[in-house]
XYZ file of C-alpha atoms in Angstrom:
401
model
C 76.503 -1.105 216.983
C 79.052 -0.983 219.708
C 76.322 1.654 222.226
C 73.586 2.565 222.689
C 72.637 5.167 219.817
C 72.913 8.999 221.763
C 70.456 11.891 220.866
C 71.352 13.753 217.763
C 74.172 16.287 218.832
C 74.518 20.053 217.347
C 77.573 20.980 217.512
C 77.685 25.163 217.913
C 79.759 27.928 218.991
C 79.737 31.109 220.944
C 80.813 33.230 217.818
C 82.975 32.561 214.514
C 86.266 31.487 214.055
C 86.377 29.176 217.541
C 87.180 25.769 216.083
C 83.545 24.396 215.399
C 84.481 22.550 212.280
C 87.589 20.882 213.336
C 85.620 19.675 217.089
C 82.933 18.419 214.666
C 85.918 16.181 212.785
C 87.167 15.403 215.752
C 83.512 14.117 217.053
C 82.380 12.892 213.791
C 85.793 10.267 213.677
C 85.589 9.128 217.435
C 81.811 8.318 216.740
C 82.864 6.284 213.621
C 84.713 4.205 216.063
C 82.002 3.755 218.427
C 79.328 3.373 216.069
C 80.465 2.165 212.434
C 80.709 3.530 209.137
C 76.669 4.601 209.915
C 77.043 8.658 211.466
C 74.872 10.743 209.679
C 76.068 14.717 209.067
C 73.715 17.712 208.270
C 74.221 21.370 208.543
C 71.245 22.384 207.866
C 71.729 25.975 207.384
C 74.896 26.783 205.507
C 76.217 29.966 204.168
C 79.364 29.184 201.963
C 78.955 26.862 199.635
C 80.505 24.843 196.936
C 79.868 23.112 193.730
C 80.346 19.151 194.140
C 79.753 16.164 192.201
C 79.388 16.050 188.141
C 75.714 17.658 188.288
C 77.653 20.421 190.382
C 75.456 21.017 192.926
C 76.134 23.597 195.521
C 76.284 22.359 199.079
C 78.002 24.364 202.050
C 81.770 23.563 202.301
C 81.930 21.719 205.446
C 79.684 19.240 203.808
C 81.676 18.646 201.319
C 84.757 18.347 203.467
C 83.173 15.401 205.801
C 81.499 13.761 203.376
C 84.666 13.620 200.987
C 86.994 12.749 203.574
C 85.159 10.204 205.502
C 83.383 8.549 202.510
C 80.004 8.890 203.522
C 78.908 7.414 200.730
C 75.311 6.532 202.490
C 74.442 10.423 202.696
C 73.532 12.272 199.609
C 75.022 15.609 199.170
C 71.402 17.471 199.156
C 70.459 15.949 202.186
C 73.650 17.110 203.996
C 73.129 20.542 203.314
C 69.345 21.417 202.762
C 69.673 24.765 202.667
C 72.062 27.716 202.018
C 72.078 31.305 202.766
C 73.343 32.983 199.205
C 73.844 36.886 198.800
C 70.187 38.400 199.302
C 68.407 35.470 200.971
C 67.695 37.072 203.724
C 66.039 40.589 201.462
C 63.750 37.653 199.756
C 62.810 35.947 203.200
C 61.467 39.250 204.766
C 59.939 40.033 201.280
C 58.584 36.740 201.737
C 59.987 34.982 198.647
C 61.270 32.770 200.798
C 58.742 30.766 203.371
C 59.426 29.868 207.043
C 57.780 26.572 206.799
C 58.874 25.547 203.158
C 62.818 26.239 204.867
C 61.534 23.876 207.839
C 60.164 21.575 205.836
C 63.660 21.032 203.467
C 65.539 20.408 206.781
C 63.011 17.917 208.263
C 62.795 15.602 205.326
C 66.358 15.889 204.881
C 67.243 15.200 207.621
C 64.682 12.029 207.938
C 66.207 10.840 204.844
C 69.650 10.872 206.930
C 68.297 9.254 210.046
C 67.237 6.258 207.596
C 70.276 5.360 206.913
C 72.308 6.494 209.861
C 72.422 5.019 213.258
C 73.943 8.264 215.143
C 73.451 11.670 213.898
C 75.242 14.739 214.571
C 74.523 18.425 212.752
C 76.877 21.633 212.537
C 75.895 25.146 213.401
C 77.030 28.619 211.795
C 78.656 30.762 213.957
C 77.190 31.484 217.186
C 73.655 29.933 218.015
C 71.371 33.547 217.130
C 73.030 33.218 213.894
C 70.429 33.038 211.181
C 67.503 34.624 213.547
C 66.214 36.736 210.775
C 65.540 34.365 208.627
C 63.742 31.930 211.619
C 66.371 29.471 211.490
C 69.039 30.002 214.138
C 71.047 27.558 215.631
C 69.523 27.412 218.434
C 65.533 27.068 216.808
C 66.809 24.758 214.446
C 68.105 22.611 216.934
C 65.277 22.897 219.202
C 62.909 21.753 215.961
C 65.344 18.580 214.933
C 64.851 17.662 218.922
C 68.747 17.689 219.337
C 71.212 18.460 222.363
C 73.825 21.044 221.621
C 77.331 21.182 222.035
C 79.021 24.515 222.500
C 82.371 25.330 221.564
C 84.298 28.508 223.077
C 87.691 29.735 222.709
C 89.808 28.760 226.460
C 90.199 30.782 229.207
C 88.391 31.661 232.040
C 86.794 34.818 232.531
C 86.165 35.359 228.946
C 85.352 32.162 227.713
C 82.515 31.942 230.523
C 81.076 35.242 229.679
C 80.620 33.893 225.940
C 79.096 30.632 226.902
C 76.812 32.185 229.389
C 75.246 34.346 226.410
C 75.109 31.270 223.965
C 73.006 29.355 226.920
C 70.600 31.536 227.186
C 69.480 31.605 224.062
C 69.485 27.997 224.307
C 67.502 27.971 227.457
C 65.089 30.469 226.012
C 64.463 28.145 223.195
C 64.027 24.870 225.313
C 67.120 23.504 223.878
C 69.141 21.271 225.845
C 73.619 21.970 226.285
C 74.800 18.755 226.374
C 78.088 19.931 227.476
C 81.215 22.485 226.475
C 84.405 22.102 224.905
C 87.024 24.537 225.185
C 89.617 25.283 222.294
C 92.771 26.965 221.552
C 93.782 26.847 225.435
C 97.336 27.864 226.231
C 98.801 24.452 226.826
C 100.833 25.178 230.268
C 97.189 26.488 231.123
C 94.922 23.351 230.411
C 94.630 21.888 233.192
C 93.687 25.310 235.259
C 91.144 25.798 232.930
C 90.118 22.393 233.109
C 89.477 22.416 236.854
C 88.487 26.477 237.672
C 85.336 25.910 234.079
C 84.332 22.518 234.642
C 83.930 23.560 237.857
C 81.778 26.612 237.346
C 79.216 25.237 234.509
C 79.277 22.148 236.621
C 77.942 23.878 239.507
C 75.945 26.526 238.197
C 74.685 24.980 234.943
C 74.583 21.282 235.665
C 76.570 20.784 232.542
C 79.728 18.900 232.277
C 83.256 19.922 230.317
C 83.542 17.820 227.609
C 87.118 18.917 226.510
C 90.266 21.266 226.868
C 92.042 21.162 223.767
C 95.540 22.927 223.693
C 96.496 25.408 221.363
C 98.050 23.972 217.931
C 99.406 26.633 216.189
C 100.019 24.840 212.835
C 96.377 23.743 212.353
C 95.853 27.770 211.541
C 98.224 27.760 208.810
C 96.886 28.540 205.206
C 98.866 26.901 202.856
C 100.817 28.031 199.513
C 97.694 27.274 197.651
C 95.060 29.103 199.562
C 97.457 32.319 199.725
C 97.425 31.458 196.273
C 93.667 31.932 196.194
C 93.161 34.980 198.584
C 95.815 36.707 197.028
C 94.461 35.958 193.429
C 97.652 35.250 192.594
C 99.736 32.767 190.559
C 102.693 30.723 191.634
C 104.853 30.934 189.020
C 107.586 28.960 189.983
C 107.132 25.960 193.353
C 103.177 24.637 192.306
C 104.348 21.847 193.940
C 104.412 23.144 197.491
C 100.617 24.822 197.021
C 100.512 22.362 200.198
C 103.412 23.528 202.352
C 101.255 25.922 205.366
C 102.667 29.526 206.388
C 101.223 31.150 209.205
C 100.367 34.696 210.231
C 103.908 34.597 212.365
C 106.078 33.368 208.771
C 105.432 36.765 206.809
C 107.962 39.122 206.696
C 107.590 42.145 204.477
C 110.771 43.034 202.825
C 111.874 46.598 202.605
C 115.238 46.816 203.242
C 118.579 46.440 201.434
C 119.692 42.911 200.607
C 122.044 42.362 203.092
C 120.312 43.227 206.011
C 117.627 41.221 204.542
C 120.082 38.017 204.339
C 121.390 38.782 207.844
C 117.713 38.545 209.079
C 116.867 35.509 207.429
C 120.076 33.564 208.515
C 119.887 34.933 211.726
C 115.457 33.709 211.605
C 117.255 30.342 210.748
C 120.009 29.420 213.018
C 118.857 31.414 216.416
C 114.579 31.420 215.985
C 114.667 27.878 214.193
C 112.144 29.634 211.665
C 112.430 27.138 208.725
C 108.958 28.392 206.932
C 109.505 32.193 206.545
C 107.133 33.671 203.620
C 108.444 37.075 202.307
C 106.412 39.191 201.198
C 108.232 42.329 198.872
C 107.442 44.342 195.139
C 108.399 42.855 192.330
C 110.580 45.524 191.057
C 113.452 44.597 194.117
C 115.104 41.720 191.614
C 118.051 42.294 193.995
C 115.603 41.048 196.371
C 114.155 38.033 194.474
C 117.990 36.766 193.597
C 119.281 36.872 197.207
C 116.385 34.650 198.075
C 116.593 32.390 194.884
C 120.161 31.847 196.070
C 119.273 31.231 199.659
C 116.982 28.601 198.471
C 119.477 27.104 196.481
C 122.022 26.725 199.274
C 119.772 25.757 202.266
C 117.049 23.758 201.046
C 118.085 20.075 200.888
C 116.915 17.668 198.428
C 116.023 14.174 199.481
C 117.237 10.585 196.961
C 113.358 10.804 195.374
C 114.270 14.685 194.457
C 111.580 16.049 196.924
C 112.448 18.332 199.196
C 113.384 18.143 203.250
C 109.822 19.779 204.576
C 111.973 19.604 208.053
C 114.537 21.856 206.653
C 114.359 25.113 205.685
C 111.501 25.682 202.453
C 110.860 29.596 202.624
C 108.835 31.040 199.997
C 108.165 34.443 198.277
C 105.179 36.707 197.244
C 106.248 39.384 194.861
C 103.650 42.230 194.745
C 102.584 44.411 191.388
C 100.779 47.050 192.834
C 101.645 50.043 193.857
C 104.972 50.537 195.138
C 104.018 51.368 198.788
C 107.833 52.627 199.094
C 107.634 55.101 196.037
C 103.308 55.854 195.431
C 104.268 58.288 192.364
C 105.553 54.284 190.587
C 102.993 53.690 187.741
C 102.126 50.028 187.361
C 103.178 49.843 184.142
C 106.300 50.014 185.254
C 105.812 47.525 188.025
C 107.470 44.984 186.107
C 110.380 42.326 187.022
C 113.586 40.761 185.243
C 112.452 37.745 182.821
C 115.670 36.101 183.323
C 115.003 36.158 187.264
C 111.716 34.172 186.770
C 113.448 31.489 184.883
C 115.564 31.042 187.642
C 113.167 30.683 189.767
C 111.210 28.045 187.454
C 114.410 26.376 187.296
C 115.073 25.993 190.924
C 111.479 25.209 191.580
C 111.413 27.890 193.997
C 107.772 29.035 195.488
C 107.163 32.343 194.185
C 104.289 33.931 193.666
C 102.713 37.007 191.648
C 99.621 38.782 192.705
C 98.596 42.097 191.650
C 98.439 43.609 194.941
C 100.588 46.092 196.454
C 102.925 45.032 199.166
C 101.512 46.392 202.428
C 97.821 45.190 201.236
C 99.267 42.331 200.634
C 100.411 41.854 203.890
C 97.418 42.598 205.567
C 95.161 40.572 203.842
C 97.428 37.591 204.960
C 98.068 38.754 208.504
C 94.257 38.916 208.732
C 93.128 35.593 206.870
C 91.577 33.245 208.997
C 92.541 29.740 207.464
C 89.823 27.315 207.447
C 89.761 23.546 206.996
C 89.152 22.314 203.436
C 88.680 18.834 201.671
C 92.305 19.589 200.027
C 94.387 20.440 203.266
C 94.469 16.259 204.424
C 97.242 16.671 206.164
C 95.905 19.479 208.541
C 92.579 17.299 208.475
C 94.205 14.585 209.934
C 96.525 16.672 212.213
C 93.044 18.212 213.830
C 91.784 14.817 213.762
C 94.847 13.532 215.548
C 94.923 16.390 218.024
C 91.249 17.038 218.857
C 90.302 13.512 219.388
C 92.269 12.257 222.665
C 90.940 15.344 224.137
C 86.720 14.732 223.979
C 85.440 12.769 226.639
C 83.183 10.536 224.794
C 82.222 9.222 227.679
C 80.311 12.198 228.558
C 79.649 12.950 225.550
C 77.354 10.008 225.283
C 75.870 9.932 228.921
């Protein structure tokens, strides 16, 4: 070893959806560099889970994503993720199926196990630390019972972000659990360095507890991609499988409704003013007028490369064609919701990404626009974007003091 070995870390948040995951990759691969192949990883309480491995265990997903893309190949899976939080856990814990001190006990000797084989250990929460109170296992007693410092993660800003760390604390404080320090995520970039100064400043002064990070706002790193649009939508790509790992964000979907010219005016126009190059339409599958103006818009502006793949830096749009209900004409049975054969061969012949789901075009929509994308053992290349991002902006430095 390259340091001193720190405390165990636990790296939390102030509520969901703030970035905990991809601040634990980013922690887990500068440690790696400090330390060796030897970090240890637990989350010790998880709630959506996975089957890995041939016995197909079930182990939360985050587990599987750092110990599949690191190659921790001295954890085991069962000590990584001790225990999980399926649909009516908590109904058999207060009817006492389910005992306090058998739940401690599973974490404990996992988490010894870990230690034996791990020179520097670091765990990750769920959500914000009072998460799992009910069930005597919230972040925050769970870290105070595995003797470990937490790290809390907060969406940027000021005001705001303050307010939310400032609850999370307490809790911590009321628990005897030591904050090792805050990093702050999703910051407007031209504001980093305010934040930087006005925060660090305040918990500095008023918690004793340094800023371990501003990291700037990276848009692409909450992309979904093809394939896990594919997967919300239950849908099927029927033409394109091979871009399931091309990433569309909230800000790409367009719902199509209008005639096709207007619709080709708008997407040239997306093109050559707004440099949009990754627009994802979204429109029923009964507008085959539709579907062939953007078949032959693919075919003219998408570029293919000697090796036949295409330019990702070009434009690569792609399509979701909707069966439900018409939301332009609700008196349309589905039965008749039904498109041209010929159009789809097109499509398969083009290699187009298009994609069939039975939902109408509006839900369709929605569901997208309000999709949080989350980091999976199959997305590498936003892995190792986070990774790449994230990194540069810990201070390890005080991260290990």
């Amino acid at each position: 070893m390259s340091a001193a070995a720190p405390r165990p870390l636990f790296i939390a948040a102030t509520r969901q959806h703030v970035g905990k995951t991809t601040v634990s990759l980013a922690v887990l691969s500068g440690l790696r560099k400090r330390f060796g192949d030897r970090v240890g990883f637990v989350k010790p309480v998880g709630q959506q889970h996975v089957p890995v491995g041939a016995k197909g265990i079930r182990v939360d997903k985050d587990v599987q994503l750092m110990k599949e893309y690191f190659g921790l190949n001295h954890l085991r899976y069962e000590d990584m993720s001790p225990v999980l939080v399926p649909r009516d856990y908590t109904k058999r814990f207060i009817d006492g199926e389910v005992s306090s001190d058998d739940q401690t006990s599973k974490i404990q000797d996992a988490v010894k196990r870990v230690q034996e084989t791990s020179d520097v250990l670091i765990y990750e929460g769920t959500g914000h630390v009072g998460v799992g109170a009910i069930i005597d296992a919230s972040n925050a007693d769970v870290a105070r019972r595995l003797d470990a410092d937490v790290v809390l993660v907060a969406n940027g800003g000021i005001g705001s972000a303050f307010d939310e760390l400032e609850m999370n604390r307490a809790v911590l404080k009321d628990k005897g659990v030591r904050l090792r320090g805050v990093v702050l995520n999703k910051v407007v970039p031209d504001k980093v360095e305010q934040v930087r100064d006005y925060v660090g400043r305040a918990i500095q002064e008023r918690w004793g507890v340094p800023l371990l990070g501003v990291v700037p706002d990276l848009p692409f790193l909450g992309k979904a991609t093809l394939g896990d649009l594919e997967r919300l939508l239950d849908g099927e790509l029927i033409s394109g499988r091979r871009y399931r790992d091309l990433h569309f964000g909230t800000q790409d979907l367009a719902c199509v409704t209008t005639a096709v010219r207007r619709f080709l005016r708008k997407t040239h126009f997306r093109q050559a003013e707004k440099n949009e190059t990754r627009p994802l339409f979204v429109t029923h599958c009964t507008r085959d007028d539709v579907l062939l103006a953007f078949l032959a818009y693919y075919k003219r502006s998408t570029v293919p490369l000697p090796d036949g793949v295409m330019d990702r830096d070009g434009w690569l749009g792609a399509m979701v064609l909707c069966k439900g209900e018409c939301d332009m004409d609700p008196k349309q049975s589905v039965e008749d919701n039904t498109h041209l054969p010929y159009l789809v061969d097109i499509a398969r012949a083009y290699d187009a990404p298009v994609m069939l789901t039975k939902l109408g075009t509006v839900e369709a929509t929605n569901v997208m626009a309000n999709f949080t994308a989350k980091m999976h053992v199959g997305d590498r290349s936003r892995i190792q974007a986070a990774i790449d991002h994230y990194e540069p902006h810990i201070d390890f430095e005080k991260l290990l003091g």
